[in-house]
Structures are given as C-alpha cells and as structure tokens.
Coordinates of C-alpha atoms in Angstrom, one line a residue:
X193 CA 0.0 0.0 0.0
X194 CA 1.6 3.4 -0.7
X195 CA 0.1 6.5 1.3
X196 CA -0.3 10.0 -0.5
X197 CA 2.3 12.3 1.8
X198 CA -0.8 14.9 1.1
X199 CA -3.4 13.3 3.1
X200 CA -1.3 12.9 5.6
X201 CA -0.7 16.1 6.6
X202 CA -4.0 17.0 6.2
X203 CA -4.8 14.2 9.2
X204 CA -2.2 15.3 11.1
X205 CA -3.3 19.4 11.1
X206 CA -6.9 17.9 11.5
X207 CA -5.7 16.3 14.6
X208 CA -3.5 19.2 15.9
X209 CA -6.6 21.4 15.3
X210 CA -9.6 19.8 15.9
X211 CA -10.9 20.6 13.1
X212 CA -11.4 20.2 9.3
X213 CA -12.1 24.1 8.9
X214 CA -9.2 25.0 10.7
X215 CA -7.1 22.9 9.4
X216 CA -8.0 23.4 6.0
X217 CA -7.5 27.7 6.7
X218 CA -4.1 26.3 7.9
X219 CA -3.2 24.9 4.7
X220 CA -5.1 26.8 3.0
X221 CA -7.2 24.2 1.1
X222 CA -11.0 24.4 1.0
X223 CA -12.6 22.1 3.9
X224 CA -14.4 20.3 1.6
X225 CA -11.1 19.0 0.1
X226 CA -9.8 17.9 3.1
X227 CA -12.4 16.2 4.1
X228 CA -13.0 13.8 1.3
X229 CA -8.9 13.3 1.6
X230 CA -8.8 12.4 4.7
X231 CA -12.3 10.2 4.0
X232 CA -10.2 8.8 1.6
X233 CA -7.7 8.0 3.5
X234 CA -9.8 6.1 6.0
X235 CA -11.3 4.2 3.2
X236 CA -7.7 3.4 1.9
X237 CA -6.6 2.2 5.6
X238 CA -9.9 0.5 6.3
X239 CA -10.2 2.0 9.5
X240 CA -11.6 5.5 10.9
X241 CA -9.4 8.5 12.2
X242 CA -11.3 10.7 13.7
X243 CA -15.1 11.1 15.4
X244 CA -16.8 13.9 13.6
X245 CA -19.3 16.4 15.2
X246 CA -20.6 19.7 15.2
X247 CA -17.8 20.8 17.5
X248 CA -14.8 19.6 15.1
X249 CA -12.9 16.2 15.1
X250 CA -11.5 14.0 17.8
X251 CA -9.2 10.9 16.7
X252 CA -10.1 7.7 18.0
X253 CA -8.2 5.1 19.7
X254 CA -7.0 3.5 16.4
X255 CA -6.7 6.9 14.4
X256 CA -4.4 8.3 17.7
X257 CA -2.0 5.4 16.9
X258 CA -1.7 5.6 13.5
X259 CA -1.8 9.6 13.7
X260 CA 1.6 9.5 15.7
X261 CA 3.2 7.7 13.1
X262 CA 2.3 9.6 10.7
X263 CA 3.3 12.9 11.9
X264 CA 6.7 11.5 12.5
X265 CA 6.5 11.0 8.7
X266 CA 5.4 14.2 7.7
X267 CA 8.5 16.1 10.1
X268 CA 10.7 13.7 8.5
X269 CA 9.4 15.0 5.0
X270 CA 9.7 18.3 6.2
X271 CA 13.0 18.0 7.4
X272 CA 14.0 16.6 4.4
X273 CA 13.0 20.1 2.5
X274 CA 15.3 21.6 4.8
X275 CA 18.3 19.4 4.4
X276 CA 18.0 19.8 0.5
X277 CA 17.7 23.5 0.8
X278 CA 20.4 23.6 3.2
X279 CA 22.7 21.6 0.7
X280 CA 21.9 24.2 -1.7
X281 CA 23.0 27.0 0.7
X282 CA 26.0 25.4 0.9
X283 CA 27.3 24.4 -2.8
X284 CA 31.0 24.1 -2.3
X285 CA 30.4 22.3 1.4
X286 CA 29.6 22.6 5.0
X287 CA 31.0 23.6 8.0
X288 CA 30.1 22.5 11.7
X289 CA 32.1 24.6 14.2
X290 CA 31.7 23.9 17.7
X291 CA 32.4 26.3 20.4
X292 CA 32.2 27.1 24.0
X293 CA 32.4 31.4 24.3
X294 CA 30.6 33.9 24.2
X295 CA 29.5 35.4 20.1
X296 CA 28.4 38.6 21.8
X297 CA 32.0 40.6 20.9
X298 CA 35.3 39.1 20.1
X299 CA 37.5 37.3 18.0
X300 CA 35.3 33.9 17.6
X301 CA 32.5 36.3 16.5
X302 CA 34.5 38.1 13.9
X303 CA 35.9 34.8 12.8
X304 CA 32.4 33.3 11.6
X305 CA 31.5 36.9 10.4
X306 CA 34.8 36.5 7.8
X307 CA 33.9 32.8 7.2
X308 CA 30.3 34.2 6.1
X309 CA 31.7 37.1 4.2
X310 CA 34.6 35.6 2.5
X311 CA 32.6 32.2 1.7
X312 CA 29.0 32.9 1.0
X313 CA 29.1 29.4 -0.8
X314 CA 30.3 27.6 2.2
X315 CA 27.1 26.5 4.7
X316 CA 28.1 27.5 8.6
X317 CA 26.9 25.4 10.8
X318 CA 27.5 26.0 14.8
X319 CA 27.1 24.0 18.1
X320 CA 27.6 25.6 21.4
X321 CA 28.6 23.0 23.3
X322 CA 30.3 21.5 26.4
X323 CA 34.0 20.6 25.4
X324 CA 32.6 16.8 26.3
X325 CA 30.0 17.0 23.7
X326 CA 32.2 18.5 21.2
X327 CA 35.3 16.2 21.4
X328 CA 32.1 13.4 21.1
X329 CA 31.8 15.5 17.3
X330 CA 35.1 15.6 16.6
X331 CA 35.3 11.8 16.9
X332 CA 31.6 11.2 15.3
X333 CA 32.4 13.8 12.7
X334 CA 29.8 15.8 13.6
X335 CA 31.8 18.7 14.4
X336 CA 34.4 19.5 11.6
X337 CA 36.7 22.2 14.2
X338 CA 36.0 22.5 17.5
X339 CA 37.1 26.3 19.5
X340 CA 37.8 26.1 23.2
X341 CA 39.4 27.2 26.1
X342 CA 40.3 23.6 27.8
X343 CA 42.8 20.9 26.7
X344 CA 40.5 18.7 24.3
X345 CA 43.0 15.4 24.6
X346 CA 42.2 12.7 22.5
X347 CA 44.8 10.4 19.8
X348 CA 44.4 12.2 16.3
X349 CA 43.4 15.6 17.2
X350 CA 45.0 18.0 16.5
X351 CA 45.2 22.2 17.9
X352 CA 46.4 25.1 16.7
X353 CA 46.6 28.0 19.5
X354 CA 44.4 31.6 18.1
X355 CA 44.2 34.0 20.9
X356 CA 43.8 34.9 24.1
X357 CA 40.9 36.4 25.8
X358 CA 41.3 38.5 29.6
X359 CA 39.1 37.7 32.4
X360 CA 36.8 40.0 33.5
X361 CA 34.7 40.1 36.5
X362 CA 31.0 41.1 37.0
X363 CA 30.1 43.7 39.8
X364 CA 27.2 44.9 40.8
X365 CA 27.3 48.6 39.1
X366 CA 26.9 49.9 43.0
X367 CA 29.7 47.7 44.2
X368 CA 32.6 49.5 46.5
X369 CA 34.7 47.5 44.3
X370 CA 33.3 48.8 41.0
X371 CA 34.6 52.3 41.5
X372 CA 38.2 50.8 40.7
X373 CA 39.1 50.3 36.7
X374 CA 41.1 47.3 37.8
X375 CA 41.4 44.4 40.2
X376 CA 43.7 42.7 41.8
X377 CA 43.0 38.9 42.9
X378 CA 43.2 39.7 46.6
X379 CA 40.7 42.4 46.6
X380 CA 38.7 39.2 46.0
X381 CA 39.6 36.8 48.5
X382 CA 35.9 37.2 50.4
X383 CA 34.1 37.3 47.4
X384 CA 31.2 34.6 46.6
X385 CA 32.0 33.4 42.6
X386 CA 29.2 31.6 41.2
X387 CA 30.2 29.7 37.6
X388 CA 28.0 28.4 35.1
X389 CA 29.3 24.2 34.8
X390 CA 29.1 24.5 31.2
X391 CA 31.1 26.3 27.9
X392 CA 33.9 28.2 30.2
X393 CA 33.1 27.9 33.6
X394 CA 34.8 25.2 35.0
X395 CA 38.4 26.5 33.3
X396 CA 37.5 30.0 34.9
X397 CA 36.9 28.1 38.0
X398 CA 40.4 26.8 37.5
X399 CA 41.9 29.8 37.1
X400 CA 40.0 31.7 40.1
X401 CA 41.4 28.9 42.1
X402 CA 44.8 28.9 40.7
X403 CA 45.3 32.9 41.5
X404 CA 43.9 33.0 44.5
X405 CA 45.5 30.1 45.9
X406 CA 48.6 31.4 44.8
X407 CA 47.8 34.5 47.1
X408 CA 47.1 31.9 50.0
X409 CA 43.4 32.3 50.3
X410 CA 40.8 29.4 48.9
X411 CA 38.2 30.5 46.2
X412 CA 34.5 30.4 47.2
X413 CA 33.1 28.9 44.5
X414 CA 29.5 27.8 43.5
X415 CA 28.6 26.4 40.4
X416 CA 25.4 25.9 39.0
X417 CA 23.6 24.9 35.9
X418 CA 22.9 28.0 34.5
X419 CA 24.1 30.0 31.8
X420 CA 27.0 33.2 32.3
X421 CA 24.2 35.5 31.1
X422 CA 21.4 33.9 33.3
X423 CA 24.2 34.5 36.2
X424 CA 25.4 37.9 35.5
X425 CA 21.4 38.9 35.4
X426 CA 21.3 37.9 38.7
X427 CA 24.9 39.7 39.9
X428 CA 23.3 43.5 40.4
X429 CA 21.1 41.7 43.7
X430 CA 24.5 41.4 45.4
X431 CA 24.9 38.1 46.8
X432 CA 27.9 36.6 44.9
X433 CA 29.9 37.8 41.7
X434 CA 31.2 35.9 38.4
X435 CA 34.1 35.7 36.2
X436 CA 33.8 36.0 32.1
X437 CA 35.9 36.4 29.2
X438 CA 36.5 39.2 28.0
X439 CA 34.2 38.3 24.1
X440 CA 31.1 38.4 26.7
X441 CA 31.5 41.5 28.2
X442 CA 29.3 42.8 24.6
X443 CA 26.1 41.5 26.3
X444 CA 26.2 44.4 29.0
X445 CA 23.8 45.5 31.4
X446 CA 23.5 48.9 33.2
X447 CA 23.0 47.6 36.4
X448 CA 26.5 45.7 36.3
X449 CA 30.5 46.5 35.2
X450 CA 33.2 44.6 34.1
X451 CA 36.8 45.0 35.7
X452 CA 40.2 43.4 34.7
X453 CA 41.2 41.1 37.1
X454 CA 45.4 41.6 37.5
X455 CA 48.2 40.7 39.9
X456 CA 52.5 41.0 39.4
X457 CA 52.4 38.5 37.1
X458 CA 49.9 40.0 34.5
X459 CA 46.4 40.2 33.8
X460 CA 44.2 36.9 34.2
X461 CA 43.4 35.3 30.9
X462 CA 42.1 32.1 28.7
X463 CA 44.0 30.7 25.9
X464 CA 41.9 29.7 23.1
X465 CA 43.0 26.9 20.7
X466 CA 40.9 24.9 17.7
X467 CA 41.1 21.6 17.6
X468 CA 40.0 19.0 14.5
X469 CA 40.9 15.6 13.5
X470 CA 44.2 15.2 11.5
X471 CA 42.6 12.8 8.7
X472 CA 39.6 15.4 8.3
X473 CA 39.8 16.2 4.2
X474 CA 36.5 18.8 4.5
X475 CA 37.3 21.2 1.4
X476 CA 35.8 23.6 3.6
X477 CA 37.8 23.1 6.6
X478 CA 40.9 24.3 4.7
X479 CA 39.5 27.1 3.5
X480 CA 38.7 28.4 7.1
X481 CA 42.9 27.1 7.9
X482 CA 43.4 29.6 5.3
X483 CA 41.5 31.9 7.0
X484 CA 42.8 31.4 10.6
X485 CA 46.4 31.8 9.2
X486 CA 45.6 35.1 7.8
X487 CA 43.9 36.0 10.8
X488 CA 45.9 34.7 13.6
X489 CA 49.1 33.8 11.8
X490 CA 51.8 31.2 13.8
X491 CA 54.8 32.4 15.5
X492 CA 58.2 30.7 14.5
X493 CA 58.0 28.6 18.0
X494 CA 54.4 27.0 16.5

C-alpha cells in the first residue's frame, strides 16, 4: 500500500486542530477537500481517524495510533526540504564549528562573520557546546573544528593556538569595588563566585582557584547549571559575583560592570586553541585554515 504524503498532513493538522475548517484555513485548502482526503484516506486504511461532530474532530483510539506515526512521517518529509535547501545553501560544502564562548564581541565572533563574508558558498553550521559533547563530534564527525578554552585530549586531534581572551569580573554597578578600573585577585579573597558548569566555567573556575591560591586564600566557589548571562542577570542583587571572558562583556547591562582582574604576574586570561581531526579532508575546513592563518598567523615557535 503506498500513502499520499498529502493526506497525511491534512490528518495530522486535523488532529493538531480539531478541526477540518481549521485545518483546512491552515493549509489553505478548502474544507471540503480535506475532508473527502482524509475520507479517503480512512477508506484506503480500512479504519476511521477521527469522530466527527458539530464541534470539530477528535481521533479515535486506532486513528491516535496511527496519527503519531504519521506525523513522525510528515516532520521527517519536512525536514528533508530543509536538508536539501540547506545543501543548496551550501554548494561548495559545510562547516560544523563547535564552540564554548561567548558570540556577543570578540575574535570567535568576527571569525564566523569573515567565514560568512569571505565564503557565501560555504554552509556555517555552529554548536555551542560543552567541550565533552564537542570532542564526542570531533570523533563522530559531527563537528568538523572545534574552539575552546580547555585541553580537548584525544589520539588524532589535533590544535592550533588563536588568541587569548582577559578575564573580566561582573560587579554589581553599586559595588565599593566597581569604582576601581582594575582588580587585583586579593581584593577578592571574600568574594562569593558563582560559575555556570558549562562552555567556560569550570576552566574560569580553575583559574580563580589557581590565582587565588597562589595569594594563600581558597576560592569560594559555587557552580550551578545556569548559563553566564542567566548568572550575570542575577549579579546587580549582590549576593555573589562571576568571572567571564573578555568576548562576553558585549552583552552588558546597566546595572553591572566589568573589571580586569590583575596581579605582578599580569592580567588573568584564557588561551583559546581549535582543535579538529588530522585525517579530516573537509574542502571547507581548509578554506577556514586559510582563513585562521591570515587572521591569527603562527609564531616561528608554533
């Protein structure tokens, strides 16, 4: 038996509806059409969808059974529509970047915004991601490159180091401590940090820990699972503060500020590195090498 894709639908918006008449203003069919397809394709089944009434439609048992099947089909159709107009976006290939910092400001947002410019022809793809989930699409080949903060180790990936980003921390804008342009790590020491346990928290965390420890105090640290921006919205009440690179500080708030954080040995910072499997032969991957070395060109040391 083969099914008409058509009537489908039209079952399925019945269902979602309620109704033939809305349904058919939906799809913008007459009712009367949809009706005799969907009739039709109760005759074709040999069983009946739906109870009809004056107040619309309601599937029955054996037409709620069969109507969850078929809107998987439809979505899948549907999807499919995307996927080819997707591979027409992209006609000389795809890209999947994965990342873990903040596309507010930055370097990683005017990265994509060269890719995008330089390579209409090339489809961007982007997954913000833990650095779990994105070393799981290196090795699935999910994710073509993958931009982080954290050591990604795994046998046949590969890194090339791109920048480095300060860290910043978020005050309440009526802080005593906001009226200085810069920090050091002790003016911290009885400060509450609260760090998202996603993207870059825990390496802040690491860091926070790391400097103050190295000023013999221990970092009070909560982390939650929350995002950076859900956290700094929540700063300006005064209860704890939070750390963020430098590319978020371009989601500001006027009821918070963002100060260096600094000590003698310089200012507090990540290192970001991509990272991508050596035997990936993506066309479109080297075209964004070729961009990265443009941008962010290696020292003799590597």
């Amino acid at each position: 038996m083969t099914l008409d894709l058509r009537q489908l639908r039209f079952a399925v918006t019945a269902a979602d509806t309620a109704s033939f008449l809305r349904a058919a203003k939906q799809l913008n069919v007459k009712q009367s059409t949809l009706s005799k397809k969907v009739s039709a394709l109760e005759h074709r089944l040999g069983i009946t969808l739906f109870e009809r009434s004056t107040r619309g439609v309601v599937p029955t048992e054996t037409g709620r059974a069969f109507l969850e099947v078929a809107r998987r089909i439809v979505t899948d159709a549907d999807n499919l529509l995307t996927t080819a107009k997707a591979v027409r976006y992209g006609e000389v290939g795809r890209l999947m970047v994965g990342f873990s910092g903040s596309l507010s400001t930055g370097n990683l947002r005017l990265l994509l915004g060269d890719l995008l410019e330089r390579f209409p022809d090339v489809q961007l793809d982007a997954l913000e991601a833990s650095p779990e989930r994105m070393l799981s699409g290196l090795q699935t080949r999910i994710v073509d490159i993958a931009i982080h903060a954290s050591q990604i180790e795994e046998p046949g990936v590969t890194k090339r180091w791109l920048w480095s980003e300060r860290l910043m921390v978020v005050l309440p804008k009526e802080d005593r401590l906001a009226k200085s342009e810069s920090l050091f790590w002790t003016d911290l020491r009885k400060s509450v940090f609260v760090m998202p346990q996603e993207r870059s928290g825990p390496r802040i965390a690491e860091v926070i820990r790391q400097r103050l420890g190295s000023n013999g105090f221990k970092a009070n640290i909560i982390t939650q699972e929350a995002s950076a921006e859900t956290i700094a919205a929540i700063v300006p009440f005064g209860k704890f503060i939070t750390v963020v690179p430098e590319s978020a500080t371009g989601a500001a708030r006027p009821d918070v500020v963002f100060r260096e954080i600094t000590d003698p040995t310089g200012a507090a910072h990540l290192d970001f590195a991509a990272w991508w499997r050596e035997d990936n032969d993506n066309p479109a991957l080297a075209r964004f090498f070729k961009l990265l070395d443009e941008r962010y060109p290696l020292t003799a040391a590597g």
